[in-house]
Amino acid sequence: MNLSNGKGSMSTVSSPAVSKSGDIVSDQFPAGLRVLLVDDDPTCLMILEKMLRTCLYEVTKCNRAEIALTYLRENKNGYDIVISDVHMPDMDGFKLLEHIGLEMDLPVIMMSADDGKNVVMKGVTHGACDYLIKPVRIEALKNIWQHVIRKRKNEWKDLEQSGSAEEGDQKQRPTDEVDYSSSANEGNWRNAKKRRDEDEEAEERDDSSTLKKPRVVWSVELHQQFVAAVNQLGIDKAVPKKILELMNVPGLTRENVASHLQKYRLYLRRLSGVSQHQGNLNNSFISSQEATFGAISSLSGTDLQTFAAAGQLPPQSLATLQAAGLGRSTAKTGMPMPLVDQRNLFSFENPRLRFGEGQQQYGSSSKPMNLLHGIPTNMEPKQLASLHQSTQPLGSLNMRVNASPSQSNPLLMQISQSQPRGHMLNELNVPHVPRLPTSMGQSPVSNGSPGSALGRNGISDNSRGAAYSSVPQTSSMLNFPLSQTTEMPASSFPLRNTPDMSSITSKGVYQDGGSSGMKGSSGFVLSYDIFNELHQHKSREWEVQNMGQNPSYDASQNANPLQGNIDVSPSVLVHQGFSSNQHQMGQNRDAASVGKAMFSLGEGMQSANFQNIGQHQGFQNTLLTDNSVRVKAERIPDANSQTNLFPENYGQEDLMSALLKQQEGMGPAENEFDFDGYSIDNIPV
Amino acid sequence: MKKAELQQEAASIRRSLFDQGYLDEQFEELEGLRDDSNPNFEEEIVNLFYNDSARMINNLERALPMQFDKLDDYMHQFKGSCSGIGAKRVKLECSRFHECCAARDAEGCIRTFQQVKHEYTTLKRQLQTYFQVAKQADA
């Protein structure tokens, strides 16, 4: 074994060129691979670190899963692969795995002294890319880079497919790659990746030829547009080509849409699956959440957009949303979201707690929630786990609201819809909520609706997650068709069924054109609920139509990487928030719709992540993660500081609340939003 | 001379540790990780192990009567740690303990735990001797 020993220091990397296709061209490869090592056993940790360094990898070690997540969240592109022990005191390794899959979509290798088939199988089902038995030999570590390449390759493949010119350009890739690594030195991986991520949107769209994985950044707005398109077409009939046409986003390829759609579908499935499971978790909480989700689901495409818009929803829109939500809720569920509490809608505290509970339950079931459509897909436990997890770390979450994780949000929403949503919501929402706020605030959702500026303004600023709070105010955004008829275009979405949600989903799903399609029903449904609570039935004027447009939604969040992306998160958050708030609202709120909304959000956020179409988990996870993260972010910060909720990411909150409301609204207006935590503002990005 | 003798002695102790099954190839892996910054990497790891595992042993003792789930959990951690340094015999006893635990055999657990501790302390002593001699040999 002895590799070059001698050096304990890793990274001697010089600047390997990373080809777009993910092949690290550098001769140094895989040296410099950035590994995050998580193990509570100090002996093992030291041994592994040494081994990895000997392999010339760059190692960051930590002994707690929470710390690992913090590192990952703070530096989203700072790691290439994660190696984690299964057995850890503060968090189950599988939960961490799920979180990572959802939020960051990094390859994760599990390790354990336990080589029992069940455990190994668990690793597989949770999405681990490999499973090592302790004691780990250095030989086993030498080849871990393959997982990184493989994952990237899969992602790129999606992109490639869409770009016609790409093939020809492939050859050029290597050269292009060189650019990436120019900065090098240790970083080629990093640089390349960063560049990829950073340039995703621009590059992907414009530069289809470079295969370098032009990740499309699925911002909230983009996701909303996506969801709107999907809803308009009908989830069953939504084919990438048509979605692409409807979305009419320059530079977006059919491949991007296809991969995003795949993820979205998984997300929805998970939501419906999850919702089924969860019935019992914190009912109250869940119900609210579910309501939210349900609302969200109905929002579906619209929702997302709405959410996106929501992110940016100005306080007014939130209000509108709330009103809408409230109105809706009364109409339907009577979600009485006390507007006053807008913050609460998103306050994570409650939901958080709930989630925790819910999650645990869920966790035990470890079944991927399939919120959507009642398809019992299971939401990858990972997602749920992430939800849970997100709740906890919300405080520090910064879940990157941006983009990638947005996925989680939609998922969350979806989850809530499906049913036991409450449970799901908790899980989903919480973590995700935070996310939204961030994005929400930022994106300048330009809701077509005049009044509704969905809080974009407000929200975006806050990005922190206080978005939710803003929701009520803007109400304009959420024009969720409070009437909840949600007919979610996606019939498949279970949301439709829930009375509450129904309106959400389908309605506004597609806001034609620019607006995020939250035409009211869909995404806003949820928010309505929230809003309902918040505003108590304001008129629905919020037509959140422009939800989708808030491109900068997530910008507000701290680091909102999403800037510029569609900040789906906000919407997602909204959903999430709603779900929780909705808590009691029809547990089965159409989580689907919510999910959809969430999904779309997530999608947007994720952009790149969607590449792994094949990786359901990834997507869903991402969705969930994102969402959850978002939600959480929003929530948690708010949990105690309700004030933030609203002011900050108003948009998000609006969305969320709208979504929630819708869900709920479909239901009882009691608004039990526990969503305090969800305030979009709080999404600590 | 003295040095050479010491080295021989160290080598001999080492060999016997392997021959008697106290250590397995994992220990060799650790030795292989030596480098300039950690010229005695395996020793460092062993020390780290013994320091950390004391806590685990305590946990086990406290849980001994008779919280099987906790015991199982703690033992799992302990065993994982042992495997890291290549403590073969200790690991073997840990497996036996696990079996008793799974069978909810309280008496078996107590008995096997004693064996685990015995092997654990024996190995510690032997490794200490080994390292001492090796250090002198290198000095």
PDB file of C-alpha atoms in Angstrom, chain A residues 1-9 40-44 46-47 50-51 54 87 89 112-114 134-139, chain B residues 25-26 28-38 41 44-45 48-49 52 55-56 73 76-77 80-81 83-85 91:
ATOM      1  CA  MET A   1       0.000   0.000   0.000  1.00  0.00           C
ATOM      2  CA  ASN A   2       2.203   2.566   0.464  1.00  0.00           C
ATOM      3  CA  LEU A   3       1.569   5.122  -1.896  1.00  0.00           C
ATOM      4  CA  SER A   4       3.818   7.814  -2.049  1.00  0.00           C
ATOM      5  CA  ASN A   5       3.829   7.942   1.474  1.00  0.00           C
ATOM      6  CA  GLY A   6       5.601  10.501   2.624  1.00  0.00           C
ATOM      7  CA  LYS A   7       3.357  13.032   2.136  1.00  0.00           C
ATOM      8  CA  GLY A   8       0.694  13.534   4.396  1.00  0.00           C
ATOM      9  CA  SER A   9      -0.367  16.472   2.577  1.00  0.00           C
ATOM     10  CA  ASP A  40     -17.263   9.243  15.246  1.00  0.00           C
ATOM     11  CA  ASP A  41     -14.470   6.845  16.008  1.00  0.00           C
ATOM     12  CA  PRO A  42     -11.294   8.843  16.334  1.00  0.00           C
ATOM     13  CA  THR A  43      -9.089   5.890  15.653  1.00  0.00           C
ATOM     14  CA  CYS A  44     -10.781   5.086  12.404  1.00  0.00           C
ATOM     15  CA  MET A  46      -7.267   9.099  11.845  1.00  0.00           C
ATOM     16  CA  ILE A  47      -6.487   5.959   9.973  1.00  0.00           C
ATOM     17  CA  LYS A  50      -4.025   9.044   6.678  1.00  0.00           C
ATOM     18  CA  MET A  51      -4.935   6.594   4.017  1.00  0.00           C
ATOM     19  CA  THR A  54      -1.620   8.870   1.126  1.00  0.00           C
ATOM     20  CA  HIS A  87     -22.995   4.075  12.977  1.00  0.00           C
ATOM     21  CA  PRO A  89     -24.189   8.762  17.751  1.00  0.00           C
ATOM     22  CA  SER A 112     -19.134   0.056   8.726  1.00  0.00           C
ATOM     23  CA  ALA A 113     -17.680  -2.803  10.606  1.00  0.00           C
ATOM     24  CA  ASP A 114     -21.008  -4.397  10.027  1.00  0.00           C
ATOM     25  CA  LYS A 134     -14.100  -1.871   8.137  1.00  0.00           C
ATOM     26  CA  PRO A 135     -11.300  -2.088   8.552  1.00  0.00           C
ATOM     27  CA  VAL A 136     -10.938  -0.269   5.333  1.00  0.00           C
ATOM     28  CA  ARG A 137      -7.895  -0.956   3.332  1.00  0.00           C
ATOM     29  CA  ILE A 138      -6.177   1.688   1.414  1.00  0.00           C
ATOM     30  CA  GLU A 139      -6.713  -0.168  -1.785  1.00  0.00           C
TER      31      GLU A 139
ATOM     32  CA  GLU B  25      -2.839  -7.583   8.480  1.00  0.00           C
ATOM     33  CA  GLN B  26      -4.546  -4.380   9.383  1.00  0.00           C
ATOM     34  CA  GLU B  28       0.600  -4.015   8.661  1.00  0.00           C
ATOM     35  CA  GLU B  29      -1.574  -1.584   6.812  1.00  0.00           C
ATOM     36  CA  LEU B  30      -0.969   0.908   9.540  1.00  0.00           C
ATOM     37  CA  GLU B  31       2.707   0.367   9.375  1.00  0.00           C
ATOM     38  CA  GLY B  32       2.509   0.969   5.709  1.00  0.00           C
ATOM     39  CA  LEU B  33       1.048   4.377   6.317  1.00  0.00           C
ATOM     40  CA  ARG B  34       4.147   5.639   7.958  1.00  0.00           C
ATOM     41  CA  ASP B  35       5.552   8.685   6.432  1.00  0.00           C
ATOM     42  CA  ASP B  36       7.652  11.624   7.287  1.00  0.00           C
ATOM     43  CA  SER B  37       5.044  13.312   9.316  1.00  0.00           C
ATOM     44  CA  ASN B  38       4.108  10.124  11.109  1.00  0.00           C
ATOM     45  CA  PHE B  41       2.013   5.883  12.611  1.00  0.00           C
ATOM     46  CA  GLU B  44       0.154   6.613  17.277  1.00  0.00           C
ATOM     47  CA  ILE B  45      -2.939   4.839  16.196  1.00  0.00           C
ATOM     48  CA  LEU B  48      -5.221   6.670  20.169  1.00  0.00           C
ATOM     49  CA  PHE B  49      -7.133   3.455  20.190  1.00  0.00           C
ATOM     50  CA  ASP B  52     -10.468   6.129  23.149  1.00  0.00           C
ATOM     51  CA  ARG B  55     -14.382   5.044  27.215  1.00  0.00           C
ATOM     52  CA  MET B  56     -16.041   2.301  25.241  1.00  0.00           C
ATOM     53  CA  ASP B  73     -24.345  -0.873  20.071  1.00  0.00           C
ATOM     54  CA  HIS B  76     -20.237  -2.623  17.632  1.00  0.00           C
ATOM     55  CA  GLN B  77     -18.369   0.594  18.058  1.00  0.00           C
ATOM     56  CA  GLY B  80     -14.990  -1.387  14.719  1.00  0.00           C
ATOM     57  CA  SER B  81     -12.265   0.407  16.523  1.00  0.00           C
ATOM     58  CA  SER B  83     -10.517  -3.763  13.668  1.00  0.00           C
ATOM     59  CA  GLY B  84      -8.846  -0.496  12.838  1.00  0.00           C
ATOM     60  CA  ILE B  85      -5.680  -1.445  14.592  1.00  0.00           C
ATOM     61  CA  LYS B  91     -12.087  -8.765  17.652  1.00  0.00           C
TER      62      LYS B  91
END
